[in-house]
Amino acid sequence: MSQMKEGIMIILSSPSGAGKTTLVKLLSERKGLITSISHTTRKPRSNEVNGKDYHFVTNDVFKKMINNQEFLEYAKVFKNFYGTTKSTIFAQLSKGKNVIFDIDWQGTEQIISQKLKNKILTFFILPPSRKELFKRLSNRDMRDKLIAEERMKQFDKDILHWKDYDYVIVNKDLEVCYSQISKFIDDKINGDENQYDTSIIEAHIKKLIS
Ligand code: 5GP
């Protein structure tokens, strides 16, 4: 029982464009999860707010934070740095708050390898099809379509990391996807067993990479 006093860490990763950011917002709002706000050296998109979506910092500031060992994990993704700071996260977890992270597979690996005392639940979110993924990536506030194409290439590499996650979820319908994740989180918190069939996922992955 005592380990449940500490909050659990819920990690969502996905190849870019699978709809993970929307899911994280929904999970946080509806389930009262604390969202981890990362630091990044990426420039803000037009709809992003500093301190809410990310803490936008310069390369120099980020490097100083690395040297000061402020990060629980950090990684370079698409030529920019992204990282999760230790201080706020651990303060929340020790108060029993459950924290949700929107980070890539490199950060997930780093957190798992630290063997923290907190329970960790990891989800890898996939798009329903390549066609839909390209559509989502092209609709973003990006300088040109080349970036979408670059991210499609990255998708083929990122998808290979699905095996490192507890659950792989296909985001075809936002509400269905939300309900699946929500149930797995509740099961983890309550210590309940659950049904999870990897054969459907393996078939979907084959389709996505072929
Ligand atoms: P975007 O630039 O589209 O917001 O994010 C690009 C990628 O960086 C996404 O896969 C996102 O999950 C990942 N990311 C965002 N914050 C962090 C972080 O703090 N650490 C790591 N390792 N990845 C992050």
Short mmCIF file of C-alpha atoms and ligand atoms in Angstrom, two decimals:
data_model
loop_
_atom_site.label_atom_id
_atom_site.label_comp_id
_atom_site.label_asym_id
_atom_site.label_seq_id
_atom_site.Cartn_x
_atom_site.Cartn_y
_atom_site.Cartn_z
CA MET A 1 0.00 0.00 0.00
CA SER A 2 2.74 2.47 0.92
CA GLN A 3 4.08 2.77 -2.64
CA MET A 4 0.70 4.11 -3.82
CA LYS A 5 1.22 7.24 -1.70
CA GLU A 6 3.67 8.45 -4.33
CA GLY A 7 2.12 9.55 -7.61
CA ILE A 8 2.54 7.49 -10.75
CA MET A 9 4.33 8.63 -13.90
CA ILE A 10 2.30 8.27 -17.09
CA ILE A 11 4.31 8.62 -20.29
CA LEU A 12 2.82 9.13 -23.74
CA SER A 13 5.12 8.90 -26.74
CA SER A 14 4.42 8.69 -30.43
CA PRO A 15 5.85 9.43 -33.79
CA SER A 16 5.09 13.09 -34.57
CA GLY A 17 1.51 13.69 -35.73
CA ALA A 18 -0.28 10.83 -33.99
CA GLY A 19 -2.41 13.23 -31.95
CA LYS A 20 -0.63 12.74 -28.66
CA THR A 21 -0.65 16.39 -27.54
CA THR A 22 -4.47 16.54 -27.73
CA LEU A 23 -4.70 13.28 -25.78
CA VAL A 24 -2.38 14.54 -23.06
CA LYS A 25 -4.54 17.67 -22.67
CA LEU A 26 -7.72 15.59 -22.42
CA LEU A 27 -6.24 13.12 -19.92
CA SER A 28 -4.90 15.91 -17.79
CA GLU A 29 -8.20 17.84 -17.74
CA ARG A 30 -10.53 14.90 -17.18
CA LYS A 31 -8.43 12.78 -14.84
CA GLY A 32 -6.77 15.57 -12.88
CA LEU A 33 -3.28 14.57 -13.95
CA ILE A 34 -0.47 17.10 -13.66
CA THR A 35 1.07 17.80 -17.06
CA SER A 36 4.83 17.96 -17.13
CA ILE A 37 5.82 21.12 -19.05
CA SER A 38 9.09 20.55 -20.86
CA HIS A 39 11.84 23.00 -21.69
CA THR A 40 12.75 23.28 -25.35
CA THR A 41 15.05 25.22 -27.64
CA ARG A 42 12.45 24.97 -30.45
CA LYS A 43 10.76 28.21 -31.55
CA PRO A 44 7.11 28.50 -30.46
CA ARG A 45 4.36 27.75 -33.01
CA SER A 46 1.79 30.52 -33.47
CA ASN A 47 -0.74 28.92 -31.08
CA GLU A 48 1.75 28.05 -28.35
CA VAL A 49 2.13 29.90 -25.06
CA ASN A 50 5.38 30.10 -23.12
CA GLY A 51 5.04 28.40 -19.72
CA LYS A 52 1.88 26.55 -20.77
CA ASP A 53 2.86 24.44 -23.78
CA TYR A 54 6.59 24.58 -23.17
CA HIS A 55 9.18 26.70 -21.45
CA PHE A 56 10.90 28.12 -24.53
CA VAL A 57 14.58 28.76 -23.85
CA THR A 58 17.76 29.51 -25.80
CA ASN A 59 20.47 26.95 -26.51
CA ASP A 60 22.69 28.67 -23.92
CA VAL A 61 20.09 28.42 -21.18
CA PHE A 62 19.41 24.78 -22.04
CA LYS A 63 23.13 23.93 -21.91
CA LYS A 64 23.43 25.61 -18.51
CA MET A 65 20.52 23.55 -17.25
CA ILE A 66 22.23 20.36 -18.49
CA ASN A 67 25.42 21.33 -16.67
CA ASN A 68 23.48 22.10 -13.50
CA GLN A 69 21.92 18.61 -13.74
CA GLU A 70 18.42 20.07 -13.70
CA PHE A 71 16.99 17.51 -16.11
CA LEU A 72 15.41 14.18 -15.25
CA GLU A 73 15.86 13.43 -18.95
CA TYR A 74 16.61 15.37 -22.11
CA ALA A 75 17.03 14.58 -25.79
CA LYS A 76 17.61 16.10 -29.18
CA VAL A 77 14.53 15.70 -31.39
CA PHE A 78 14.40 17.18 -34.92
CA LYS A 79 17.47 19.39 -34.31
CA ASN A 80 16.08 20.91 -31.11
CA PHE A 81 16.59 20.04 -27.47
CA TYR A 82 13.72 19.01 -25.20
CA GLY A 83 13.94 18.16 -21.51
CA THR A 84 12.00 17.48 -18.32
CA THR A 85 13.22 19.21 -15.17
CA LYS A 86 13.42 17.24 -11.94
CA SER A 87 12.30 19.80 -9.38
CA THR A 88 8.62 20.36 -10.19
CA ILE A 89 8.00 16.74 -11.16
CA PHE A 90 9.32 15.21 -7.96
CA ALA A 91 7.52 17.82 -5.84
CA GLN A 92 4.21 16.77 -7.40
CA LEU A 93 4.89 13.01 -7.27
CA SER A 94 5.84 13.12 -3.61
CA LYS A 95 2.51 14.85 -2.89
CA GLY A 96 0.78 11.82 -4.42
CA LYS A 97 -0.12 13.62 -7.67
CA ASN A 98 -0.05 11.58 -10.87
CA VAL A 99 2.03 13.24 -13.60
CA ILE A 100 1.64 12.86 -17.37
CA PHE A 101 4.59 13.29 -19.75
CA ASP A 102 4.56 13.97 -23.49
CA ILE A 103 8.10 12.92 -24.35
CA ASP A 104 9.86 10.87 -27.02
CA TRP A 105 11.29 7.34 -26.79
CA GLN A 106 14.77 8.59 -25.85
CA GLY A 107 13.41 10.38 -22.78
CA THR A 108 11.23 7.38 -21.88
CA GLU A 109 14.29 5.10 -21.98
CA GLN A 110 16.22 7.51 -19.76
CA ILE A 111 13.43 7.68 -17.17
CA ILE A 112 12.90 3.89 -17.09
CA SER A 113 16.64 3.22 -16.74
CA GLN A 114 16.81 5.37 -13.60
CA LYS A 115 14.68 2.82 -11.73
CA LEU A 116 12.82 5.47 -9.77
CA LYS A 117 10.62 4.48 -6.86
CA ASN A 118 7.51 5.68 -8.71
CA LYS A 119 5.28 3.40 -10.74
CA ILE A 120 5.63 4.13 -14.46
CA LEU A 121 3.04 3.45 -17.14
CA THR A 122 4.07 3.96 -20.76
CA PHE A 123 1.90 4.36 -23.88
CA PHE A 124 2.97 4.53 -27.51
CA ILE A 125 0.34 6.24 -29.68
CA LEU A 126 0.03 5.40 -33.38
CA PRO A 127 -1.87 7.06 -36.23
CA PRO A 128 -4.59 5.04 -38.04
CA SER A 129 -2.73 5.11 -41.37
CA ARG A 130 0.22 6.68 -43.21
CA LYS A 131 -2.20 8.74 -45.28
CA GLU A 132 -3.85 10.23 -42.20
CA LEU A 133 -0.45 10.89 -40.61
CA PHE A 134 0.78 12.84 -43.64
CA LYS A 135 -2.45 14.85 -43.64
CA ARG A 136 -2.04 15.73 -39.95
CA LEU A 137 1.62 16.71 -40.40
CA SER A 138 0.85 18.87 -43.44
CA ASN A 139 -1.91 20.76 -41.59
CA ARG A 140 0.46 22.07 -38.96
CA ASP A 141 1.90 25.54 -38.64
CA MET A 142 5.11 24.66 -40.45
CA ARG A 143 7.26 26.57 -42.84
CA ASP A 144 6.82 24.16 -45.71
CA LYS A 145 5.76 20.67 -46.69
CA LEU A 146 9.38 19.50 -46.64
CA ILE A 147 9.20 19.34 -42.86
CA ALA A 148 6.17 17.03 -43.09
CA GLU A 149 8.10 14.79 -45.46
CA GLU A 150 11.12 14.82 -43.16
CA ARG A 151 8.88 13.81 -40.25
CA MET A 152 7.40 10.95 -42.32
CA LYS A 153 10.94 9.58 -42.74
CA GLN A 154 11.49 9.97 -39.02
CA PHE A 155 8.22 8.10 -38.43
CA ASP A 156 9.68 4.93 -40.00
CA LYS A 157 12.51 5.04 -37.46
CA ASP A 158 10.48 6.09 -34.42
CA ILE A 159 7.81 3.43 -34.85
CA LEU A 160 10.41 0.71 -34.20
CA HIS A 161 10.39 1.69 -30.52
CA TRP A 162 6.85 0.48 -29.92
CA LYS A 163 8.17 -2.66 -28.25
CA ASP A 164 9.64 -0.68 -25.36
CA TYR A 165 6.21 0.49 -24.18
CA ASP A 166 3.62 -1.08 -21.89
CA TYR A 167 0.74 -0.35 -24.29
CA VAL A 168 0.42 0.63 -27.94
CA ILE A 169 -2.79 2.50 -28.77
CA VAL A 170 -4.12 3.44 -32.23
CA ASN A 171 -5.56 6.96 -32.32
CA LYS A 172 -8.32 6.57 -34.89
CA ASP A 173 -11.06 8.10 -32.76
CA LEU A 174 -10.01 10.47 -29.99
CA GLU A 175 -12.71 9.44 -27.50
CA VAL A 176 -12.12 5.70 -28.01
CA CYS A 177 -8.40 6.22 -27.64
CA TYR A 178 -8.96 8.33 -24.50
CA SER A 179 -11.17 5.64 -22.93
CA GLN A 180 -8.61 2.91 -23.57
CA ILE A 181 -5.79 4.87 -21.96
CA SER A 182 -8.00 6.03 -19.11
CA LYS A 183 -8.94 2.41 -18.29
CA PHE A 184 -5.30 1.27 -18.29
CA ILE A 185 -4.39 4.14 -15.95
CA ASP A 186 -7.24 3.28 -13.57
CA ASP A 187 -6.23 -0.40 -13.60
CA LYS A 188 -2.66 0.54 -12.72
CA ILE A 189 -3.76 2.82 -9.89
CA ASN A 190 -6.14 0.17 -8.51
CA GLY A 191 -3.70 -2.70 -9.08
CA ASP A 192 -6.22 -4.50 -11.37
CA GLU A 193 -5.32 -6.95 -14.15
CA ASN A 194 -6.32 -6.03 -17.69
CA GLN A 195 -6.76 -7.56 -21.12
CA TYR A 196 -4.32 -6.47 -23.80
CA ASP A 197 -3.98 -8.25 -27.13
CA THR A 198 -0.71 -7.44 -28.91
CA SER A 199 -1.58 -9.40 -32.08
CA ILE A 200 -3.92 -6.61 -33.32
CA ILE A 201 -1.17 -4.05 -32.69
CA GLU A 202 1.47 -6.10 -34.49
CA ALA A 203 -0.80 -6.36 -37.54
CA HIS A 204 -1.39 -2.59 -37.50
CA ILE A 205 2.33 -1.86 -37.28
CA LYS A 206 3.04 -4.14 -40.23
CA LYS A 207 0.47 -2.18 -42.25
CA LEU A 208 1.93 1.20 -41.20
CA ILE A 209 5.49 0.40 -42.21
CA SER A 210 4.75 -1.46 -45.44
P1 5GP B 1 7.00 19.10 -30.88
O1 5GP B 1 8.13 19.94 -31.37
O2 5GP B 1 6.16 18.56 -32.02
O3 5GP B 1 6.20 19.77 -29.81
O4 5GP B 1 7.64 17.81 -30.18
C1 5GP B 1 8.53 16.99 -30.87
C2 5GP B 1 8.81 15.75 -30.04
O5 5GP B 1 9.52 16.07 -28.84
C3 5GP B 1 7.55 15.01 -29.59
O6 5GP B 1 7.74 13.62 -29.87
C4 5GP B 1 7.52 15.23 -28.10
O7 5GP B 1 6.91 14.14 -27.40
C5 5GP B 1 8.99 15.32 -27.77
N1 5GP B 1 9.22 16.01 -26.49
C6 5GP B 1 8.55 17.07 -26.00
N2 5GP B 1 9.03 17.40 -24.79
C7 5GP B 1 10.01 16.50 -24.51
C8 5GP B 1 10.89 16.31 -23.38
O8 5GP B 1 10.87 17.02 -22.39
N3 5GP B 1 11.78 15.29 -23.49
C9 5GP B 1 11.85 14.47 -24.57
N4 5GP B 1 12.75 13.47 -24.54
N5 5GP B 1 11.04 14.62 -25.63
C10 5GP B 1 10.14 15.62 -25.60
#
